[in-house]
Amino acid sequence: MSQTFRVDLRGIVDLLSHHLYTSPQVYVRELLQNAVDAITARQTAYEADAAYETDADDADGVATRPPAPRIAIASSDTTGDGSLTISDNGIGLSEAQVHELLATIGRSSKRDDLGFARHEFMGQFGIGLLSCFMVSDAIEVTTRRAGEPTVLWRGFSDGAYAVEPAPADRQREETGTTVTLRPRPGCEHLLTRRAVTGLVEHYGARLPHPVTVDGEPVTGGPAPWDRPEDETEAARRDRLEAYCEEVFGFAPFDVIDVATAEAGLRGVAFVLPMPANPAVPAAHRVYLKQMLLSEGAERLLPEWAFFVRCVVDTSELRPTASREALYEDSLLEATRDTLGDRLRGWLVRLSRQEPARLRAFLRVHHLGVKALALHDDDMLRLVAEFWPMETNVGPLTLSEFGERYGLLRFTPLLDEFRQLAPVAAAQGLAVLNAGYVYDAEIIDRLASVDRALEVEQLRAADLTTHLQRLDTADEQAIAPFLAVADRVLDRLGCDLLVRSFEPSGLPALYLLDEDTAFQLDVRGTREQVDDTWSAILGSFQAATAPRPRLVLNHRNPLARQVLALADPELQAMCLEGLYAQALLLGHHPLRPADTAALNQSFLGLIGRAVAGGAQ
């Protein structure tokens, strides 16, 4: 059996008026929006020469030109009874429209009942008016449409409303609407002159229609997106920089004009002069038809553009129901792409016209540009040409490195670069550090775009192929001592390798590649978890676990002396000391076994030295 929902109207009103909006202060914005929409409707009706726009006393039935738009607010400081009124000379409503529009929650009234395109208006009469219930338990609307009598509508927070002809003292002589609010307990301060003026300046100072509070005009000067004819470019730049410091709290690195016709959007983007956190969504200041919509609108720009803050005005993007954010749809997505193209073009222009300024920008915001380079060829070339990367032969761009050495040899891990860089440089191998965010991916993508570019990844295990092997005589000379060394290092899970390499001042080198490090982590974790997790982790462990290598440098006098020691105990302590030093030089973490070896070697050698000195 089909039935209809039973609706608790008081609950619906409470839900929408107290939970749809984030703050009771938005009631001023909603009232201003309704007033602006009413004025827009009247102007549009005149332009269309609509018959219902004629005044009652216009005998010949010709539509009269609307008077100059006017929105007047009287605060509780001047009304005398603690109330607030806002009056406009817009189109007004007939009694039938009052019943239909003010008492219907959620209906898209602007198109259906006024007969005009929806995008010309900011909001909906019914929904916007609900915000007033956050500061008042009752709302009175006195309205007159051309050729109709004045109507008085009273709405209450319990969902009830009443409509009647306006009494003699509430009659309106001109077309338009007046909304009256009386504060609910605790909200009196929100209807005072000081509070209302501040809210009008905050939300409506950029509106195209004059707004007064207690007879005083509220104006905000030129909007950021405006270009007054008598203002020079330098003066506009100074004005925008001052605006940015006032609103966003920083002096911009640069100011970029942005626009997209499809969204009716115009505005400016301010480039941050300091690094921004990519994980924190950028918050932008968005106006809808010159009314402030949000100070913290997100997803207006692509995710990679976290280095700018925007202030824009749009006429076509849709707001959410509370009109405090932008509605995610295909138009917003297209707008985001267009604005991203504008920022990309600014970067390309800097690379061609102001390369020094681009380098200054990259020093601050390289993360955002590198993120974009993973998907955009122009940005990829820009990064390759202008962003200096860390190498073991000094800072070089990818283009400079490729031209000088013929290929891009890199290590993908920061710790791996630190341990390999000095040794590789001594062998004549130039190596890029691709251990920072996006660097390895950028090198891979550069190789996929430019097929002629040679790329080589240098791993710790690969470096041994570039180190000189000992000749036969030297290998035979150290053979008796290798067995002792192998036993010492085996306890530490490490293999020994003896090579001859530069720099000769480096006695030992600890080589641990990514695969070996992963296997060591799996093995260590299995020893600390229960049987179930140990079995799961066992599926990731290789049958033959690789081991890191300690490479002793035969060109180093100290390393040769250690290998030639006849005392096994002293040789063991020296090997443990060289092992610990190689770990520290390579920035590797010390396991408990490594710390024990370091302490044992240090204390043992001190003991030997003290005993020898006593003799």
Coordinates of C-alpha atoms in Angstrom, one line a residue, residues 4-17 105 130 156-160:
T4 CA 3.4 9.4 1.9
F5 CA 6.1 10.6 4.3
R6 CA 5.0 12.5 7.4
V7 CA 7.2 15.6 7.7
D8 CA 8.0 17.4 10.9
L9 CA 8.1 20.9 9.5
R10 CA 9.6 22.4 12.7
G11 CA 12.4 19.8 12.4
I12 CA 13.0 20.6 8.7
V13 CA 13.2 24.3 9.4
D14 CA 15.6 23.7 12.3
L15 CA 17.8 21.4 10.2
L16 CA 18.1 23.8 7.3
S17 CA 18.4 27.0 9.2
I105 CA 11.5 24.9 0.7
L130 CA 15.8 30.2 6.3
F156 CA 7.9 31.4 12.2
S157 CA 10.6 29.0 13.2
D158 CA 8.0 26.3 14.1
G159 CA 7.1 26.1 10.4
A160 CA 3.9 28.1 10.5

